[in-house]
Tab-separated table of C-alpha atoms and ligand atoms in Angstrom:
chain	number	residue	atom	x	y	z
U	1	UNK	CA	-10.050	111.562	252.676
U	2	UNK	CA	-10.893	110.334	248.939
U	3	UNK	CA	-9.214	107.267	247.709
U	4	UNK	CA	-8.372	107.504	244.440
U	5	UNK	CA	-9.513	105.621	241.984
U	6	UNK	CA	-6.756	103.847	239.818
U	7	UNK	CA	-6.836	104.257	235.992
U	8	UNK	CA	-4.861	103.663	232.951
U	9	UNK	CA	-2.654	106.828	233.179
U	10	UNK	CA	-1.719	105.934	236.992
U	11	UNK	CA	0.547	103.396	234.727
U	12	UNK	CA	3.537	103.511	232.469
U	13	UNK	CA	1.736	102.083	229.888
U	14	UNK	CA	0.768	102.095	226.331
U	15	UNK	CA	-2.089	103.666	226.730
U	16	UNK	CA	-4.171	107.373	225.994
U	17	UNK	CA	-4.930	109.014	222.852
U	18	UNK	CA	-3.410	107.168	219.810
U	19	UNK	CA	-4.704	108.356	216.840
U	20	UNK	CA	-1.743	107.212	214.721
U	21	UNK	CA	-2.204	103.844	216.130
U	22	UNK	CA	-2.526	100.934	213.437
U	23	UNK	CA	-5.922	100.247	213.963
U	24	UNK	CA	-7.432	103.847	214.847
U	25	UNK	CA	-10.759	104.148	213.007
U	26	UNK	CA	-10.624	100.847	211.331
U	27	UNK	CA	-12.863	98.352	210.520
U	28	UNK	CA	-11.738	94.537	211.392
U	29	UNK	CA	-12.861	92.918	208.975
U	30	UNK	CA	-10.286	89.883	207.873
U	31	UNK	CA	-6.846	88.810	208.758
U	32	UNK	CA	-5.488	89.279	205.540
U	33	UNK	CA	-5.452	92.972	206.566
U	34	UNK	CA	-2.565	92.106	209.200
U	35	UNK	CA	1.089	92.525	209.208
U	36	UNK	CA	3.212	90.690	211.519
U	37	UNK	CA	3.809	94.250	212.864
U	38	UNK	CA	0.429	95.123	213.733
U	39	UNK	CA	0.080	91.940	215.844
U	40	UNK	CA	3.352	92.694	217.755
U	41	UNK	CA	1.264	95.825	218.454
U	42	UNK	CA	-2.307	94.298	219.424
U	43	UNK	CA	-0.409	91.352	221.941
U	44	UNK	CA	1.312	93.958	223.511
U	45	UNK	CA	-1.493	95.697	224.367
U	46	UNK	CA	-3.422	92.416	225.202
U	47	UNK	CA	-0.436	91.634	227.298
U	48	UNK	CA	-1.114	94.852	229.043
U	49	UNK	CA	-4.957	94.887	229.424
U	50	UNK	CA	-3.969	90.882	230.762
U	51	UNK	CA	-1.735	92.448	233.548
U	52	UNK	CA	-4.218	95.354	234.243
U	53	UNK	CA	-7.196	92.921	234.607
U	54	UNK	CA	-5.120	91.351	236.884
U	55	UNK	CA	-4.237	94.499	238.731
U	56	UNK	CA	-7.080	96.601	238.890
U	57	UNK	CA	-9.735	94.784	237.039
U	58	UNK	CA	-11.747	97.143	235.402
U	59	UNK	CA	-10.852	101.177	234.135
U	60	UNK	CA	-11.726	104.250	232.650
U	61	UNK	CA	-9.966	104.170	229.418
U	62	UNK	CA	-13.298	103.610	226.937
U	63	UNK	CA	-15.208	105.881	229.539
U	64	UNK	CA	-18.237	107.340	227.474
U	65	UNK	CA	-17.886	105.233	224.501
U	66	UNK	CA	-20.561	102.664	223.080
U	67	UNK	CA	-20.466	99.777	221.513
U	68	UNK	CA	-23.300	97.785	219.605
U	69	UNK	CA	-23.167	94.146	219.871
U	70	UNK	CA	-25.325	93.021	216.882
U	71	UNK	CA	-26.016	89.421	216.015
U	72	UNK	CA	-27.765	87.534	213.970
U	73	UNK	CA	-26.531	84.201	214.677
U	74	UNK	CA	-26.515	82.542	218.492
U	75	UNK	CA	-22.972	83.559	220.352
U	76	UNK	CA	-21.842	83.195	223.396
U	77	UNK	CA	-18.243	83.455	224.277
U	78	UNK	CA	-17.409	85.995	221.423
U	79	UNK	CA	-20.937	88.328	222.597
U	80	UNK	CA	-20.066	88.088	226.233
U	81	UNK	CA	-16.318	88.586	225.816
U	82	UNK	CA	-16.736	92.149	223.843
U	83	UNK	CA	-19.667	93.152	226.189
U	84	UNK	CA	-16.809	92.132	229.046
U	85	UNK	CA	-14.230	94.158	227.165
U	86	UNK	CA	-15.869	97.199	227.029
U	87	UNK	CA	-17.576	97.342	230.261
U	88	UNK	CA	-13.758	96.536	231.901
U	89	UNK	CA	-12.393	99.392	229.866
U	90	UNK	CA	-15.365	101.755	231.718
U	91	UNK	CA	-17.335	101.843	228.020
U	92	UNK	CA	-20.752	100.581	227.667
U	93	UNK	CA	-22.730	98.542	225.026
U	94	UNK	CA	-25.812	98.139	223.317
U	95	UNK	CA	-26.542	94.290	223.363
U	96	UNK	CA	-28.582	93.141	219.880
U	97	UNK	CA	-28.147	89.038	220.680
U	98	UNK	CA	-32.482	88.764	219.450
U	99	UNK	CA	-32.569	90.288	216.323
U	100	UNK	CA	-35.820	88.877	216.170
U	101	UNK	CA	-37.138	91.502	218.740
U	102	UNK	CA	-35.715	94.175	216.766
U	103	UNK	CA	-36.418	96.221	213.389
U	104	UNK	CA	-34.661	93.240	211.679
U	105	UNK	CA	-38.290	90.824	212.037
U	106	UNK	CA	-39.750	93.812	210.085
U	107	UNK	CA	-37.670	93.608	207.204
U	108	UNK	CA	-34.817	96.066	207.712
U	109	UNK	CA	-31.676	95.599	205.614
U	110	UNK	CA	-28.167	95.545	207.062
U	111	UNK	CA	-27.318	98.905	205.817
U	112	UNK	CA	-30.031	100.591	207.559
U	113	UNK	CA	-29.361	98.410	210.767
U	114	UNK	CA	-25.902	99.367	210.678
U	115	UNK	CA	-26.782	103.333	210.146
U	116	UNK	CA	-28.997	102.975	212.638
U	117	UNK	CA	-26.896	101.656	215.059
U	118	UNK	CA	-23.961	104.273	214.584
U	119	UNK	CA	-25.917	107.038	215.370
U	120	UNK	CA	-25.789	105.801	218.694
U	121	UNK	CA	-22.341	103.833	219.237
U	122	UNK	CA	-18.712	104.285	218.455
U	123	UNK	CA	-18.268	101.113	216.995
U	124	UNK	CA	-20.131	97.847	215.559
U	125	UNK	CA	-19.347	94.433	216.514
U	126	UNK	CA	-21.346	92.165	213.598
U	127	UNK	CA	-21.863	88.683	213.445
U	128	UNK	CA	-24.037	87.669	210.707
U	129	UNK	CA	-24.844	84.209	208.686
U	130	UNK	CA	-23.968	85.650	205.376
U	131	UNK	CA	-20.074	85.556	203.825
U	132	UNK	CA	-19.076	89.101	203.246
U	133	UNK	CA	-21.909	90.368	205.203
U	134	UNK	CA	-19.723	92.363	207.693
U	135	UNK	CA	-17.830	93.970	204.908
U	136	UNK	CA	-21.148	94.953	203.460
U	137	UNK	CA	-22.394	96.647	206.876
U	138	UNK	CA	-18.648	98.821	206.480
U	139	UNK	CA	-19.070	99.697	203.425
U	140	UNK	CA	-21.974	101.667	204.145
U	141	UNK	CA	-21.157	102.717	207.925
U	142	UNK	CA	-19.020	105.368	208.777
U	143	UNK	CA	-17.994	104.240	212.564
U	144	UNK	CA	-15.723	100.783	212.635
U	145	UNK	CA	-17.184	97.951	211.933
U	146	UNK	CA	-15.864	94.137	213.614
U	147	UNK	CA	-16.377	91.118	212.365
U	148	UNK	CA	-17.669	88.841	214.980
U	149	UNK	CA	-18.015	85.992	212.020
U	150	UNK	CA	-19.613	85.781	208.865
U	151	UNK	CA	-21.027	82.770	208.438
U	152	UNK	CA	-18.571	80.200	206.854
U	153	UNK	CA	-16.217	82.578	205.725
U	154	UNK	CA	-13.970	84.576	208.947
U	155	UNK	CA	-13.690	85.186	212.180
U	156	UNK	CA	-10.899	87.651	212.690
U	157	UNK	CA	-11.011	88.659	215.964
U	158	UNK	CA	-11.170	85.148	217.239
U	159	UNK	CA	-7.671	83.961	214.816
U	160	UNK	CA	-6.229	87.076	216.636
U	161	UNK	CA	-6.871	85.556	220.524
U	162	UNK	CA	-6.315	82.442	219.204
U	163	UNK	CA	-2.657	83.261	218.416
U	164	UNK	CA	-2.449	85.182	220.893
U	165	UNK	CA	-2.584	81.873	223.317
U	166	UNK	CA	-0.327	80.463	221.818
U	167	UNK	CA	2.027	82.970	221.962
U	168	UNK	CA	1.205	83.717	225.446
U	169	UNK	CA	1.110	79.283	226.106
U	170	UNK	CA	3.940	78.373	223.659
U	171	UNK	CA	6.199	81.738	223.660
U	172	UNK	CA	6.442	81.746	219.843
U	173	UNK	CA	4.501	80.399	216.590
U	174	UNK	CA	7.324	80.074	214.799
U	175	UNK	CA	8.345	76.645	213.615
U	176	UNK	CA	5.260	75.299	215.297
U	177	UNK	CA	3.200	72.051	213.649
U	178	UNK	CA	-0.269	73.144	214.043
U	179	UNK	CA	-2.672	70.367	213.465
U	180	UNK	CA	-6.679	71.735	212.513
U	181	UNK	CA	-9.158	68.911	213.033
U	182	UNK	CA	-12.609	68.513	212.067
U	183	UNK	CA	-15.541	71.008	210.336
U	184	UNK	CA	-12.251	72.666	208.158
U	185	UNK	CA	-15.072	73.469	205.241
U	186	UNK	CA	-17.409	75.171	206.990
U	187	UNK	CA	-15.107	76.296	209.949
U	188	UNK	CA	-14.370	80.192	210.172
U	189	UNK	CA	-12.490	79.767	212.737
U	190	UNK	CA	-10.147	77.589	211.050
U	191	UNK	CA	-10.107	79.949	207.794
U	192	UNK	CA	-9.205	82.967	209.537
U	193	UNK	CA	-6.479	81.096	211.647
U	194	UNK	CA	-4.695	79.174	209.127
U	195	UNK	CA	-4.784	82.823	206.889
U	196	UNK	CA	-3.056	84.603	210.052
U	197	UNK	CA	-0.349	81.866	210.515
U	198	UNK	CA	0.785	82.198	206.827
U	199	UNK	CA	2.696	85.271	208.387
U	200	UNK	CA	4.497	82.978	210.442
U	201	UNK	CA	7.254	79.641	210.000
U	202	UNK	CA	4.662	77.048	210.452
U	203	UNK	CA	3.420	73.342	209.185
U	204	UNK	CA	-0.338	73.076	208.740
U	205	UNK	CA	-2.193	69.885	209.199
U	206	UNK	CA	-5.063	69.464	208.594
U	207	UNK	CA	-7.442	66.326	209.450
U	208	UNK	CA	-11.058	65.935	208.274
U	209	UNK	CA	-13.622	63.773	206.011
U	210	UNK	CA	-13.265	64.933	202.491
U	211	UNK	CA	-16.073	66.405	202.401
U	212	UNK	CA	-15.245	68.564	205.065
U	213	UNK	CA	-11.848	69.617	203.958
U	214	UNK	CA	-9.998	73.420	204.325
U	215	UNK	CA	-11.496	74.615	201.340
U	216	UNK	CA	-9.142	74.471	197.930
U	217	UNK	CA	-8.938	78.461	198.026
U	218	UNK	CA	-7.312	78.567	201.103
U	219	UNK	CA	-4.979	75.928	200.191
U	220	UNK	CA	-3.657	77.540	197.444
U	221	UNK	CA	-3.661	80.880	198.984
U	222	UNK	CA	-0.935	79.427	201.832
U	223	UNK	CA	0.724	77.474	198.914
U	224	UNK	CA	1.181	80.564	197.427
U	225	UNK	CA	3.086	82.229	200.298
U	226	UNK	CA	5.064	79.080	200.997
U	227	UNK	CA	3.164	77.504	203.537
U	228	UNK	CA	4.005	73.577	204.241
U	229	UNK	CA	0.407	72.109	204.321
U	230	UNK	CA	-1.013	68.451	204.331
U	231	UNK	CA	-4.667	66.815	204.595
U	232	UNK	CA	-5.495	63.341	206.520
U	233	UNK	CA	-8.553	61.992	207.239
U	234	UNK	CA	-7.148	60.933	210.531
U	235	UNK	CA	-5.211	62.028	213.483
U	236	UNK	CA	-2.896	59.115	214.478
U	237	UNK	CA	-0.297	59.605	211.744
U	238	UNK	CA	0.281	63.552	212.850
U	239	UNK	CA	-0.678	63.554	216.402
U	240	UNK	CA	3.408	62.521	217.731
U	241	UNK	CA	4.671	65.652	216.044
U	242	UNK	CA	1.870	68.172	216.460
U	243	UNK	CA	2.164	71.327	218.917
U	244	UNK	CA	-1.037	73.138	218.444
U	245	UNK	CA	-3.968	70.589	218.568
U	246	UNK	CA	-7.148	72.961	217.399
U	247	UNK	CA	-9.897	71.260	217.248
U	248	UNK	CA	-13.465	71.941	215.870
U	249	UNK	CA	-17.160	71.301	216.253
U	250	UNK	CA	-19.139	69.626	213.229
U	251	UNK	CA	-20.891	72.788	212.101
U	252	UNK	CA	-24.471	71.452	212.190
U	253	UNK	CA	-26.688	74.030	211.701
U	254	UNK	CA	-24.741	74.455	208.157
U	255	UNK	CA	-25.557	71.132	207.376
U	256	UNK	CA	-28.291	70.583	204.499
U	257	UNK	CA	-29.772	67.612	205.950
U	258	UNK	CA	-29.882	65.742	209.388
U	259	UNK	CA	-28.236	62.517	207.364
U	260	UNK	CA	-25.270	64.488	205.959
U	261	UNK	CA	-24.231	65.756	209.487
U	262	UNK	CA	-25.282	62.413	211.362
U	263	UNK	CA	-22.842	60.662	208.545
U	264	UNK	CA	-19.485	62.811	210.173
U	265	UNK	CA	-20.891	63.703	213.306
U	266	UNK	CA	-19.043	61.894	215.178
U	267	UNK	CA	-15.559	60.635	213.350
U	268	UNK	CA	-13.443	62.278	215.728
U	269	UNK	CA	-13.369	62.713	219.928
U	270	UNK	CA	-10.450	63.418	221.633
U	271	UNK	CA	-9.844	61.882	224.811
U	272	UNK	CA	-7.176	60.872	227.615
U	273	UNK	CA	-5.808	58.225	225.505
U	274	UNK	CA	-5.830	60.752	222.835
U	275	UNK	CA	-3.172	62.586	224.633
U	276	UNK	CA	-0.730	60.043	225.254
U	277	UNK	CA	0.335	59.824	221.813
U	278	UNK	CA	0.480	63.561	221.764
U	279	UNK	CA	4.072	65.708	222.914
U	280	UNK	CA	4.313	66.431	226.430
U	281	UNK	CA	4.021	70.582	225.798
U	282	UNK	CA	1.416	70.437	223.147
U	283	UNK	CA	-1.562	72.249	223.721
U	284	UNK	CA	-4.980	71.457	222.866
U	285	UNK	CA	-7.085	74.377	221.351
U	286	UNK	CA	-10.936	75.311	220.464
U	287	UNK	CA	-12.852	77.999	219.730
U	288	UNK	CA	-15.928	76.324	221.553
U	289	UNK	CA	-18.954	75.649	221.732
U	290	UNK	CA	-18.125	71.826	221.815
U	291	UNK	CA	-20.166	69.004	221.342
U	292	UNK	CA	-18.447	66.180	222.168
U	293	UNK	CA	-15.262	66.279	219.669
U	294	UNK	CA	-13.042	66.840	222.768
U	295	UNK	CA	-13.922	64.198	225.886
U	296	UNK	CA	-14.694	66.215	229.794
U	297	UNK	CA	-11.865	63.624	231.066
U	298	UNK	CA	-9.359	65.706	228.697
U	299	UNK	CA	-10.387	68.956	230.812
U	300	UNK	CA	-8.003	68.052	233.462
U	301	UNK	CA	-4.988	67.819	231.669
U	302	UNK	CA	-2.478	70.666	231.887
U	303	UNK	CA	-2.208	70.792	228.104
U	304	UNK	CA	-5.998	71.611	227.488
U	305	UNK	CA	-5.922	75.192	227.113
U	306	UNK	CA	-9.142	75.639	225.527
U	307	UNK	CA	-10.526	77.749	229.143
U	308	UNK	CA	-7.491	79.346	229.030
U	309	UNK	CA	-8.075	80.443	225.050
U	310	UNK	CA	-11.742	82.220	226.219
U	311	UNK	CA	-9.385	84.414	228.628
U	312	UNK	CA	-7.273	85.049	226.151
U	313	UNK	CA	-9.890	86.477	224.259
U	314	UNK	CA	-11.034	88.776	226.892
U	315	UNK	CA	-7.326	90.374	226.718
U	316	UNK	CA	-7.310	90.618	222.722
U	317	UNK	CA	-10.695	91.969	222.189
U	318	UNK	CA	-9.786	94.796	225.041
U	319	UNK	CA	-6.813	95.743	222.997
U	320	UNK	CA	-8.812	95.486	219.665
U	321	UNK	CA	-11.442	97.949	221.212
U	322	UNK	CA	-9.008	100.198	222.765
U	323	UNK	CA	-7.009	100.565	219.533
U	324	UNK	CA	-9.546	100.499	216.543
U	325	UNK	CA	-11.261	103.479	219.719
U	326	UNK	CA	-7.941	105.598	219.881
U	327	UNK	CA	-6.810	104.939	223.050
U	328	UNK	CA	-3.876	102.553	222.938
L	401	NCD	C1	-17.080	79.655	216.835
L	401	NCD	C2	-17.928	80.408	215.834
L	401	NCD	O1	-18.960	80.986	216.166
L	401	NCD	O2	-17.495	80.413	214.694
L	401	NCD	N1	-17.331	79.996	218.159
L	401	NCD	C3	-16.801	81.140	218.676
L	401	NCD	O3	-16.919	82.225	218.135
L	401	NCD	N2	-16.077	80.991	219.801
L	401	NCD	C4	-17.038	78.204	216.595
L	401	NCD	C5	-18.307	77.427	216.502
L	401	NCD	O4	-19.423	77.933	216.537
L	401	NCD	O5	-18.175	76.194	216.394
């Protein structure tokens, strides 16, 4: 007798060949180049893969396809999370995490990388330490291109898991107060997720130095669209009435010198007495890596979902490969 092996069709789900899907064939690239429809779309799918995981753990749905995993900046969680994506989904992938072992420490440009690299995968997952870098790597490949972050400017895929927990922690975005503390300048994280929730009813907040402020283009960008927004240099005034707590690391490696980081390094740690000003179902965000901006004591507390978010991103970054791949 064979047992048979379980796999996305055995379901009544959203998945096969979708090549009239939203995303089919596209590179990912910035949030600006999402509709509030095309996230319905991409949560339920993550919604999906999250129940599948859960289910059967890995399938056959990305069976044959490649991905290349190039970066040229250190990664951890967003690296291991598409690698776990596609290998869950049955693909495989092509890890570049050294570039300095590869063609790259001899001088080769990002276009050739990139051409390189698509003659042997079905799509390119770039991180790189340059703004716009990413979009220069699509414009000259012909398979999708997704940006894993580029440098201080976005981080698409992670805004899209990030909103995706708190849809998934907080059942809606929608008339949320969603308070951004710390490295807001040099933060990509931060750019890309304040950009996505312009789509949505919500109240920005934003608490850093001044000299590490969400950067005046943003600002007026979400002015533009109606967004409420204010800046603090501190948290105690907004904490009481915030429901997203997202919290960043103090960029330091974009730092020009040791004194200019050491002089904001450490302004702001949250910690168990933190959290009893904050509301009882708020929920405490960040990308990660940290470094001390959120206290191990804090860990422990339902509302940290910070462990929860790296899930999370499992889940979206399935759906974003299965959809930009034609198959849900
Ligand atoms: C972030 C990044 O690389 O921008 N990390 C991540 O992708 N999860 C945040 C950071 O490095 O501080």
């Amino acid at each position: 007798m064979t047992l048979e092996t379980p796999t996305a069709n055995s379901f009544s789900l959203p998945f096969g060949e979708q090549r009239n899907g939203p995303l089919y064939g596209k590179d990912i690239l910035s949030v600006h180049q999402f509709s509030r429809e095309d996230l319905t779309h991409i949560y339920t799918v993550a919604h999906e893969m999250r129940g599948m995981v859960a289910r059967i753990g890995t399938f056959d749905l990305l069976k044959g396809k490649i991905l290349a995993n190039l970066f040229y900046e250190p990664s951890t969680r967003t690296s291991a999370s598409f690698t776990a994506a596609m290998e869950r989904l049955g693909g495989s992938v092509i890890p570049i995490n050294n570039v300095q072992y590869s063609s790259v420490s001899k001088g080769e440009s990002l276009p050739d990388t990139v051409r390189t690299l698509e003659c042997y995968a079905d799509v390119i997952v770039l991180r790189h330490p340059e703004v716009g870098s990413c979009a220069l790597a699509a414009q000259y490949a012909s398979k999708p291109v997704i940006n894993a972050g580029d440098g201080i400017g976005e981080h698409p895929t992670q805004a899209l898991l990030d909103l995706f927990t708190i849809f998934e922690e907080l059942g809606t975005s929608d008339g949320l107060s969603v308070t951004m503390l710390g490295d807001l300048w040099n933060g990509r994280t931060v750019h890309s997720l304040a950009r996505l929730l312009a789509l949505f009813n919500v109240k920005l907040n934003y608490v850093s130095p001044d000299v590490l402020k969400m950067p005046d283009e943003i600002v007026a960008e979400l002015n533009g669209k109606g967004i409420s927004q204010q800046a603090f240099t501190e948290l105690d005034p907004i904490l009481p009435e915030t429901d997203v707590l997202y919290v960043t690391r103090i960029q330091k490696e974009r730092f020009e010198s040791q004194e200019a980081y050491d002089a904001v390094k450490d302004l702001y740690v949250i910690t168990p007495d933190t959290m009893k000003q904050a509301k009882e179902k708020m929920i405490v965000m960040h990308p990660l890596p940290r470094v001390g901006e959120i206290s191990m004591e804090v860990d422990a507390d339902p509302r940290a979902a910070y462990f929860r978010q790296m899930e999370y991103g499992l889940y979206t970054r399935m759906a974003l490969l299965a959809m930009v791949l034609g198959k849900a």
